[in-house]
XYZ file of C-alpha atoms in Angstrom:
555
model
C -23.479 27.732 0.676
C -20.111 26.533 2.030
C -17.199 28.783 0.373
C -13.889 28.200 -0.515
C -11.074 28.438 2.252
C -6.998 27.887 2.642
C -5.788 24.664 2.403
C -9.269 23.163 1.117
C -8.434 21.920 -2.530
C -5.325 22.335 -4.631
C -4.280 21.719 -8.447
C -0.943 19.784 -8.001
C 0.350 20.645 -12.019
C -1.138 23.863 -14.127
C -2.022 21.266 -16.939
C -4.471 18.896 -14.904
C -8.013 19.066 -15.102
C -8.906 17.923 -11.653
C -8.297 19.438 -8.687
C -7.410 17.727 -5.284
C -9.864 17.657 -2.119
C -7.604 18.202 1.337
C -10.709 17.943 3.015
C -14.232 16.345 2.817
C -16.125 19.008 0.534
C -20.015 18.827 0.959
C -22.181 18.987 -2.318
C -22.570 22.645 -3.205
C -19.044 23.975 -2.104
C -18.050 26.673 -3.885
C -15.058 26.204 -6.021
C -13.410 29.382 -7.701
C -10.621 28.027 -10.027
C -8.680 30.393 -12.495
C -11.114 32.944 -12.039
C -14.492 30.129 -12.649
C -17.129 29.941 -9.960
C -18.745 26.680 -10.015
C -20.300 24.532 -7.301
C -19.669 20.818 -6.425
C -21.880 18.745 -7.723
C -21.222 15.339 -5.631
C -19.375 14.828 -2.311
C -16.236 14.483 -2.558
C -13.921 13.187 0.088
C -10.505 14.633 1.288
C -7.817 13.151 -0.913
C -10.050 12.500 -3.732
C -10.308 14.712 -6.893
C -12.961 16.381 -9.094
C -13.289 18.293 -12.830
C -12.957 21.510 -13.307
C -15.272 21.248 -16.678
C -17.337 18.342 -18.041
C -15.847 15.586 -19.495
C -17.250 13.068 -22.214
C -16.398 9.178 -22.487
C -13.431 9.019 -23.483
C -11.753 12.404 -22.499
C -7.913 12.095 -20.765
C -7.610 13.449 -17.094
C -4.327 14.835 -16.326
C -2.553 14.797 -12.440
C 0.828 15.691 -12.103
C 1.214 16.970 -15.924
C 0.740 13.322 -17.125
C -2.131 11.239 -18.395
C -3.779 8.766 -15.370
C -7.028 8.090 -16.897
C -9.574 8.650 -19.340
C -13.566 9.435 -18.361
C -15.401 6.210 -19.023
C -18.662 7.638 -18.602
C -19.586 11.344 -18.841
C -18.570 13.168 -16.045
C -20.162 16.777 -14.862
C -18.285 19.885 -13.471
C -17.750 19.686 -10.028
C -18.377 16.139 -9.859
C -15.949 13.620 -7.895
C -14.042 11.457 -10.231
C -14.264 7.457 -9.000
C -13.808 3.789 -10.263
C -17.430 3.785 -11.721
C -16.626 7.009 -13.679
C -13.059 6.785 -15.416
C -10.544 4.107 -15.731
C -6.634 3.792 -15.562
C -4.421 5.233 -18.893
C -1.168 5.997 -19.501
C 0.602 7.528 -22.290
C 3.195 5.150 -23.862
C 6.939 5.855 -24.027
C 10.225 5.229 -26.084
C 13.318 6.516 -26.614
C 13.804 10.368 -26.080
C 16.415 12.915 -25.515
C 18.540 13.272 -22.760
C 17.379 15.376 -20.364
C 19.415 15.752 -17.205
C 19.430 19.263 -16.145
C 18.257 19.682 -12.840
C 19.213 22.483 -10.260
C 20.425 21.445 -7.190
C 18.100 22.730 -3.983
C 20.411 25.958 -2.346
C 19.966 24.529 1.470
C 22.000 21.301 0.254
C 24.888 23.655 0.936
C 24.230 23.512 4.307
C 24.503 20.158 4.704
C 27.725 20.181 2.686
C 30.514 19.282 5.939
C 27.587 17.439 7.998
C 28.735 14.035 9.044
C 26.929 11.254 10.585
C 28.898 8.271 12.815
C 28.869 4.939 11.175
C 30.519 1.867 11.037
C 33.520 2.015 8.214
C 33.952 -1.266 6.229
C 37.023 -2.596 4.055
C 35.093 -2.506 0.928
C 34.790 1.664 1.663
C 30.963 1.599 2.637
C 30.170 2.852 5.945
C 26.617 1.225 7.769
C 24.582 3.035 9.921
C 24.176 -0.430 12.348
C 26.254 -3.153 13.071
C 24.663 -6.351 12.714
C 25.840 -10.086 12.821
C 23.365 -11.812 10.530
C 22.267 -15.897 11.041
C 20.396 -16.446 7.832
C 19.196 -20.138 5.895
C 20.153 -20.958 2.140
C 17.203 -23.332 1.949
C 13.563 -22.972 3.989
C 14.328 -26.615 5.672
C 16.873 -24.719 8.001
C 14.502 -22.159 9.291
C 13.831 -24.114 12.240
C 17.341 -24.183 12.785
C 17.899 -20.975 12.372
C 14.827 -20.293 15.056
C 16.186 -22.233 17.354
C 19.225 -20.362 17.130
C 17.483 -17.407 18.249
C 15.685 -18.828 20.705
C 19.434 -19.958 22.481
C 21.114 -16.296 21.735
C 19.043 -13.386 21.459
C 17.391 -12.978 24.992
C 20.637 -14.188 26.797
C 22.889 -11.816 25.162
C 20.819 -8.926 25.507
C 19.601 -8.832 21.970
C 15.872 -10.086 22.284
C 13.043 -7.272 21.987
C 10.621 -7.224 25.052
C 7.422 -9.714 23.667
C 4.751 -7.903 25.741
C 0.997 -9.211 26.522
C 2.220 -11.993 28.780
C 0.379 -10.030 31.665
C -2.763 -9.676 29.335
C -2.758 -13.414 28.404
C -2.156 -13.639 32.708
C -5.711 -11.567 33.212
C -7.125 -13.475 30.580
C -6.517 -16.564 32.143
C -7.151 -15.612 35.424
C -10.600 -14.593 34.904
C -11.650 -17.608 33.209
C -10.598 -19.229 35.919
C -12.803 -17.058 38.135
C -15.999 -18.424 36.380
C -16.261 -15.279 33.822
C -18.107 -15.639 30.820
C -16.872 -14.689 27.428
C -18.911 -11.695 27.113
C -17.375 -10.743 30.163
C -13.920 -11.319 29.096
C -14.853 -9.471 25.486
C -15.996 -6.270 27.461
C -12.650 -5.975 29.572
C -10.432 -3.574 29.380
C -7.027 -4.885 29.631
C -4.403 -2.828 30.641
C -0.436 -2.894 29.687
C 2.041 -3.858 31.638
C 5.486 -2.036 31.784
C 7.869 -3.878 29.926
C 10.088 -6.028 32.472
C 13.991 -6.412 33.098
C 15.888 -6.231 30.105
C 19.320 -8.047 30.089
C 22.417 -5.613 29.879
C 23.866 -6.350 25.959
C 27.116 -8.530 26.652
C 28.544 -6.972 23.570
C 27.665 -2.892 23.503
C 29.223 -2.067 20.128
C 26.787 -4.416 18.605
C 23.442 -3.062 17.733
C 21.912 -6.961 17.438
C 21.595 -10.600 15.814
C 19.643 -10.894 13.227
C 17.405 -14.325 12.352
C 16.166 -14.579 8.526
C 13.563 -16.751 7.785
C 12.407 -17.212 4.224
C 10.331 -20.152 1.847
C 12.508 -20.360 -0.994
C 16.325 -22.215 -1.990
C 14.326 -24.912 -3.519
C 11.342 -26.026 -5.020
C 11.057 -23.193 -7.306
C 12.635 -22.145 -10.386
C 16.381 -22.184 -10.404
C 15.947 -18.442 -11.331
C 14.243 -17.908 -8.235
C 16.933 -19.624 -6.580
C 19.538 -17.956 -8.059
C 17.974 -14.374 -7.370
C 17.647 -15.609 -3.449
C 21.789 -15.920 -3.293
C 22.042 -12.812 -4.688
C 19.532 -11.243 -2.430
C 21.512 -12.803 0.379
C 24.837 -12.230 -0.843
C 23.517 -8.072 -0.498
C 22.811 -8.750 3.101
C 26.096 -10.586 4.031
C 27.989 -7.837 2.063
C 25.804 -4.923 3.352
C 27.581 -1.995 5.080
C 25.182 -3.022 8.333
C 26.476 -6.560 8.485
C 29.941 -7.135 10.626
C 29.661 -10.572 9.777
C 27.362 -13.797 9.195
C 26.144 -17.352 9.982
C 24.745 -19.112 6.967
C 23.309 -22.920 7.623
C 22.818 -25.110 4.770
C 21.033 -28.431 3.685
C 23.436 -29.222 1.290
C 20.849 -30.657 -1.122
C 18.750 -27.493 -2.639
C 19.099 -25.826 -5.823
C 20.433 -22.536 -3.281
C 24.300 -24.098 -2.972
C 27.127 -22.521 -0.919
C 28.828 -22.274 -4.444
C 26.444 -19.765 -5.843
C 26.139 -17.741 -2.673
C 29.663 -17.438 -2.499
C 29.810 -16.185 -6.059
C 27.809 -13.826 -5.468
C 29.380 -12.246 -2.622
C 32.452 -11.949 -4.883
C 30.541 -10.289 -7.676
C 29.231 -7.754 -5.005
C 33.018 -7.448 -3.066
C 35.965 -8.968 -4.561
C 38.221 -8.761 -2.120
C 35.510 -9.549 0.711
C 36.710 -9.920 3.961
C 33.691 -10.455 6.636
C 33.813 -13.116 8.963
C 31.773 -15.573 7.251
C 30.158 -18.764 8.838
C 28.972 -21.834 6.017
C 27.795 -24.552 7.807
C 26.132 -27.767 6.030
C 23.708 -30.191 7.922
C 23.927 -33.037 5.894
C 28.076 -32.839 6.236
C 27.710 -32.208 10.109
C 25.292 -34.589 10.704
C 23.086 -34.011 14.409
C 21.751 -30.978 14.991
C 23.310 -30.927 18.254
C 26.596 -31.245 16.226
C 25.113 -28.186 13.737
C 24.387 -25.907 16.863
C 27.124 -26.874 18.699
C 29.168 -25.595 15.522
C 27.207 -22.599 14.786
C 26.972 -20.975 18.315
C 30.668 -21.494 18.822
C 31.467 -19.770 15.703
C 28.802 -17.144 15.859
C 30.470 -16.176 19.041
C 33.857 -16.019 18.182
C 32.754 -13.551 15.421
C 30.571 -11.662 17.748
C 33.659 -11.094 20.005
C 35.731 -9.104 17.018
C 33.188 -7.694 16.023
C 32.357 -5.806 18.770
C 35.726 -3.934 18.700
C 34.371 -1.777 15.782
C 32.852 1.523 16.859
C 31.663 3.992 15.073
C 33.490 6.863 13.546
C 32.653 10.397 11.564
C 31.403 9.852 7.742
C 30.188 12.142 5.069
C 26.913 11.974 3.953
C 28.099 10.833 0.899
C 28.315 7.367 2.407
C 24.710 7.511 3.069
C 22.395 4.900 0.794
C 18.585 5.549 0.882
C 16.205 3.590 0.047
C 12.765 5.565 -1.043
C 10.021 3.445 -0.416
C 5.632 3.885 -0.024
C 3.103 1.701 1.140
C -0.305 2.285 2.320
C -0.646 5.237 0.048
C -3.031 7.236 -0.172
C -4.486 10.319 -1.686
C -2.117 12.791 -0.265
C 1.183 10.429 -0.561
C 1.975 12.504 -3.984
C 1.698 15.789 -2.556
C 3.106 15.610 1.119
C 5.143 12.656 2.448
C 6.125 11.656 -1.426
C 7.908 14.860 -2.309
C 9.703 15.532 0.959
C 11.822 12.404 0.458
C 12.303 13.702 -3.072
C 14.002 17.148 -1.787
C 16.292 14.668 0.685
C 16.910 12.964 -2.241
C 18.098 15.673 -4.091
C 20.235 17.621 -1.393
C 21.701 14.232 -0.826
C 22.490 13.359 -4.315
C 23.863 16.963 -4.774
C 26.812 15.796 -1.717
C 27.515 12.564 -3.442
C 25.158 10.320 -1.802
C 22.683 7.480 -2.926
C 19.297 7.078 -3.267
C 17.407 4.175 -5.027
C 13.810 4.453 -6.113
C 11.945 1.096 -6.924
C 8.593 -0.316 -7.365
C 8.599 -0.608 -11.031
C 4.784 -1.129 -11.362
C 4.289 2.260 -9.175
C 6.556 3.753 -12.308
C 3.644 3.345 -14.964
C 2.714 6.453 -16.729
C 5.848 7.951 -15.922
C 8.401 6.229 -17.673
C 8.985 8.836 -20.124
C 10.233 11.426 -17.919
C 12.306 9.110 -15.941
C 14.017 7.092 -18.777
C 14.610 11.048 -20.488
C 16.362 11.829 -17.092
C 18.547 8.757 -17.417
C 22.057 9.547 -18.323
C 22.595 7.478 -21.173
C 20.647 5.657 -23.629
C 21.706 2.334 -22.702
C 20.445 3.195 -19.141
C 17.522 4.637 -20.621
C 16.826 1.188 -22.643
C 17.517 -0.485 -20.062
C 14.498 1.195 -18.094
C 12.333 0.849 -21.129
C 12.853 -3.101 -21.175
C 12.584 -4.162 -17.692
C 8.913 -2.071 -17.400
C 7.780 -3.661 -20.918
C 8.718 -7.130 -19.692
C 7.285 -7.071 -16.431
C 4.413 -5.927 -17.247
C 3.971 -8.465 -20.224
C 4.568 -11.006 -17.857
C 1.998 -9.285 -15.240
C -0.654 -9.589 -18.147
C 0.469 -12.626 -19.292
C -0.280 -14.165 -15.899
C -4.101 -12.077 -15.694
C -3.495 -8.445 -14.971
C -0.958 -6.120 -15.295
C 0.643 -2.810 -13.669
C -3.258 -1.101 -14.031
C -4.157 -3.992 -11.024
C -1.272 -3.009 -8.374
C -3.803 -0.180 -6.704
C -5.168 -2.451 -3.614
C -8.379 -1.363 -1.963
C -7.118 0.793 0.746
C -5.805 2.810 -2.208
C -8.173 3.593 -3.904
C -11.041 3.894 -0.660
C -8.478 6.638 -0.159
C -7.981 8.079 -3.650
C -6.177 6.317 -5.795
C -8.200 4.564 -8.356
C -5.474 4.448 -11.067
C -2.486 3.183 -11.174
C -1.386 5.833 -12.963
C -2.549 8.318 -10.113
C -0.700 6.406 -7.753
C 2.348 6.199 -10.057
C 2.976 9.657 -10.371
C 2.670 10.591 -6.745
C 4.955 7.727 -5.784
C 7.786 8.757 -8.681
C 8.110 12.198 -6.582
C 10.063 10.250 -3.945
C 12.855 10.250 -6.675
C 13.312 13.955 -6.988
C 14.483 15.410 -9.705
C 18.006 14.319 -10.582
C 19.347 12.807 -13.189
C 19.509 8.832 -13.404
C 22.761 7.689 -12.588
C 22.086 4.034 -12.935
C 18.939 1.174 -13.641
C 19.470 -2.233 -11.896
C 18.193 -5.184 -12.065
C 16.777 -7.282 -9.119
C 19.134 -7.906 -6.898
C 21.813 -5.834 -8.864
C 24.207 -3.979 -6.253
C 24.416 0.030 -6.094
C 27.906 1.487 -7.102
C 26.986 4.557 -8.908
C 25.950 7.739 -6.072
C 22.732 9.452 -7.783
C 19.546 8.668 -8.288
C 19.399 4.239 -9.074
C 16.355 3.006 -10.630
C 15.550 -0.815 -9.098
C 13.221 -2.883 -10.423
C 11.312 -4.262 -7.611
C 7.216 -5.134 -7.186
C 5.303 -2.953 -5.685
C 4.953 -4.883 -2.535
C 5.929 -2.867 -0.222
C 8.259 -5.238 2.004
C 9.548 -7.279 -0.878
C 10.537 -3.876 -2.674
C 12.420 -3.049 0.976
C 14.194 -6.007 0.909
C 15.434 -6.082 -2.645
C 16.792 -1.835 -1.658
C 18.560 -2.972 1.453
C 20.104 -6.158 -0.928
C 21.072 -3.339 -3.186
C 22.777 -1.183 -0.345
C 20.527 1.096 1.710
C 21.637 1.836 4.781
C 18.535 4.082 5.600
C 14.816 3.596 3.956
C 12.450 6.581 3.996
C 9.282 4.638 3.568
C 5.956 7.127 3.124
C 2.576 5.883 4.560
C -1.159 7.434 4.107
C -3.120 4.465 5.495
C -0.382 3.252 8.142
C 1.815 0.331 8.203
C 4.793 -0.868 10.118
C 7.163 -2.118 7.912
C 10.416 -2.652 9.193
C 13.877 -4.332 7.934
C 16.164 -6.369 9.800
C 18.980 -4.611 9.115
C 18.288 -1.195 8.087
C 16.527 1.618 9.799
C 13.136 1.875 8.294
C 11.434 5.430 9.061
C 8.157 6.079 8.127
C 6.941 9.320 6.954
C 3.307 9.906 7.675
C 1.695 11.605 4.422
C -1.389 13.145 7.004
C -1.963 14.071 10.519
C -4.663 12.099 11.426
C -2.607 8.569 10.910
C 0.350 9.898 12.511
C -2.036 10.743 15.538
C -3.950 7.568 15.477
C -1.098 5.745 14.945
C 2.109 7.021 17.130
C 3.987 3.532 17.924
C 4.706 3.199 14.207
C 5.030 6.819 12.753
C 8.255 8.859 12.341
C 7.562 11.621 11.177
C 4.465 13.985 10.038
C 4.237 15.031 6.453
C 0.398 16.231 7.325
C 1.963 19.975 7.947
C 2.489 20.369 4.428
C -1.282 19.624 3.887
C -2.156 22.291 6.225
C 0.011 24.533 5.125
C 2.251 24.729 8.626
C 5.256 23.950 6.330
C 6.450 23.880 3.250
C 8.069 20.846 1.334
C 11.578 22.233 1.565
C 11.223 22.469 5.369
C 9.991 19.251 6.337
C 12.408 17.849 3.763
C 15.411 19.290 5.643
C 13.502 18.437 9.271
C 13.382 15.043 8.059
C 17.256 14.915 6.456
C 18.388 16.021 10.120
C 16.333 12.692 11.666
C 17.908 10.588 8.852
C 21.601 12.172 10.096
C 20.843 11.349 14.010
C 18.918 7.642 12.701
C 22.494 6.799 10.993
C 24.267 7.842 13.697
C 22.566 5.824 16.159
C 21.723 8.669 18.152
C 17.871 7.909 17.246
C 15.680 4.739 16.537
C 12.834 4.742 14.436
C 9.576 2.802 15.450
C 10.179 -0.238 13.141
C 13.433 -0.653 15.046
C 12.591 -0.706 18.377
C 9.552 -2.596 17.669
C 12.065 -5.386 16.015
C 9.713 -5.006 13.106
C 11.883 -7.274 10.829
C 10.159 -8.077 7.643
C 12.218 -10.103 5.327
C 10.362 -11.358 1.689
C 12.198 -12.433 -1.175
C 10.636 -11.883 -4.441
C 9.227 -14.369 -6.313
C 10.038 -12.799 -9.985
C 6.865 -12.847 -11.679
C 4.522 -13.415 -8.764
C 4.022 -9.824 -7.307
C 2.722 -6.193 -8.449
């Protein structure tokens, strides 16, 4: 009979009723819980849970102190809980108490004169990259904008090596030799180094980036309106020197509004600041003639910046998951919560989104809020988009996607209260809306989807300078113009998957280290990321995902 060893199951909270398998567990393992002896009674797969007692149709099952689920069949001792077996349940909320106590971890004090070098900014915001962006109001200019990048990146020293030209070369080549394609499908191709990169012209800046989106018309004028503001939190972003903006002239996205918004986000904004309108300028010679001139003019002050000591209080991250899995809530989830908090403590930012990965624990966070009308505010925004979730066929209870729950999340609720420990435990300084600006330091509630790379844009819109984005399954997010680093919650993917993976949470599953240390491991990586000392593997990759949200459309 296999027995019971370190590091083999774990009960995250002492009030849930299922315990946690951190590795596959054969029928007839011997459990001993809280002084019980019982046996499995089904397999049950690392990352997945099973009852510690029997449970009846209908019974709640408890994870992280907090309802995710109720039995919707009867379930045995010992057995594995699945979809087939309970479904997803939350306990409601409303308006509670303030409670904002919270004690601040002791090791933040060591961290208390650490600096990082960044780029300062007028406005009082220091970035962690310096950036020139080239973005379109409307998706009719995207060509535009590509061909933009086609004409400066690579000659400027900017462009990321493409790779797999010498594949495509083999390819080709024997095809040409008369082999077959079972031939070709058996190769084994092999990588070529990368080739001669071209010297940066400018060295003080770290690139140009080239957004592409699908929206500025078409849609709802809400949508359109949301997509300026989005914008306007790039152009104004602490990792933007300056920026090229081309224009139709026709779409419900106008100059006008973009402009506004940059005002509401920096009234006395100061950034060099390129509008350029196709249907005024004619040709698109005439447009490109116009826009590389200017781009380069602005490219030549801007590279007289450099970067210069900061306190971490100028740091903004964004806490971000995707690809969860089973073991996001107890590793790679609550590291980032411990940075959180030792950055919070020193006057820094962080801002956790995802609204629909929020459900089941909106009581605790709107009771950490730090006033009612924040609290409310909370309250509203989760009640409204979920209504509209439902009214359009689901609801917050669909957001779990299949990778999820193959790899133990079959509630939303289960995934919600593992993602929530990214957060921490500080008070709530602030909820915004999407694409509401940070200016409160604490923890900032932002209601984003789920999605993991439209929730990343909408946090770098809203000032993160830095993203901590968690990972079970594996996936390579990036941003265009912050540093995304991703936080493996297991070993295994961080093995199998090195040219996208940060750093390893999986020690805290096998007990090599504790939360508390990786968190501060990881906190010392954000420091040397910030200070450009370090790039993550979404960076050099030039993984720049860019997706406006679609308010409505996403969980």
């Amino acid at each position: 009979m296999p027995q019971e060893t370190k590091h083999t199951y774990i009960q995250i909270h002492p009030a849930d009723n299922v315990l946690v398998a951190l590795k596959d567990l054969a029928i007839g393992f011997l459990i001993n819980f809280n002084g019980d002896a019982f046996c499995l009674t089904t397999p049950v797969a690392a990352k997945h849970k099973f009852t510690v007692s029997s449970m009846q149709s209908g019974n709640p099952i408890f994870m992280y102190g907090v309802l995710v689920g109720k039995a919707s069949a009867a379930i045995g001792k010992g057995e594995a809980i699945t979809t087939e077996n309970i479904r997803h349940a939350a306990d409601g909320f409303k308006l509670g108490s303030r409670k904002t106590d919270w004690t601040i971890p002791q090791i933040a004090a060591a961290f208390q004169n650490k600096t990082f070098m960044g780029y300062h900014r007028a406005d009082g915001s220091v970035g962690t990259a310096n950036y020139w962006l080239v973005i379109p109001l409307v998706f009719c200019e995207n060509r535009n904008i590509n061909v933009l990048k086609d004409a400066l990146s690579a000659r400027l020293g900017f462009a990321k090596p493409k790779g797999y030209e010498t594949e495509v070369d083999n390819l080709i080549a024997m095809y040409r030799s008369g082999q077959s394609a079972e031939d070709i499908l058996q190769a084994d191709l092999q990588s070529a180094p990368d080739g001669h990169a071209v010297k940066k012209l400018f060295e003080n800046i770290d690139g140009i980036k080239f957004l592409n989106h699908d929206m500025g018309c078409g849609g709802t004028r809400t949508d359109s309106d949301a997509l300026c503001g989005l914008l306007a939190g790039y152009i104004t972003h602490p990792n933007v020197a300056g920026a090229t903006v081309l224009s139709l002239g026709c779409q419900h996205a106008q100059a006008g509004i973009l402009q506004a918004e940059i005002t509401k986000r920096d009234l006395n904004f100061s950034k060099p600041l390129v509008i350029l309108e196709q249907q005024k300028i004619g040709t698109e010679n005439k447009l490109m003639h116009e826009a590389l001139k200017q781009t380069f003019a602005g490219l030549i002050e801007m590279n007289k910046q450099q970067r210069r000591p900061a306190p971490l209080s100028k740091l903004c991250i964004g806490l971000e998951c995707g690809g969860s899995d089973g073991f996001s809530g107890i590793s790679a989830n609550p590291a980032p919560g411990f940075v959180s908090d030792i950055l919070v403590s020193l006057g820094g930012s962080v801002i956790l989104a995802e609204f629909p990965e929020l459900c089941g624990v909106e009581q605790e966070l709107s009771d950490r809020c730090a006033t009612e009308t924040q609290a409310l505010k909370f309250m509203e925004l989760m009640r409204t988009y979920n209504a509209r979730a439902e009214a359009d066929g689901s609801g917050f209870y669909a957001n779990p996607s299949p990778g999820n729950i193959r790899d133990g999340l079959i509630t939303d609720a289960i995934k919600s209260a593992g993602a929530a420990k990214k957060g921490g435990t500080s008070p709530v300084t602030a909820v915004l809306d999407y694409p509401e600006k940070v200016t409160q330091p604490g923890l900032n509630l932002l209601c984003t989807p789920g999605s993991d790379v439209e929730s990343t844009t909408a946090e770098v819109a809203s000032g993160a300078n830095v993203v901590l984005f968690t990972t079970g399954l594996g996936t390579p997010t990036g941003n265009p113009i912050a540093p995304v680093i991703k936080v493996a919650t297991n070993t295994a993917v961080f093995t199998k998957m090195p040219d996208i993976m940060d750093i390893n949470c999986g020690t805290i599953i096998e007990g090599h280290e504790t939360i508390e240390q990786s968190a501060i491991r990881m906190l010392d990586y954000v420091i040397e990321v910030a200070s450009g000392t370090k790039q993550p593997k979404a960076v050099l990759l030039g993984q720049d995902d860019f997706i406006p949200w679609k308010r409505g459309v996403s969980l």
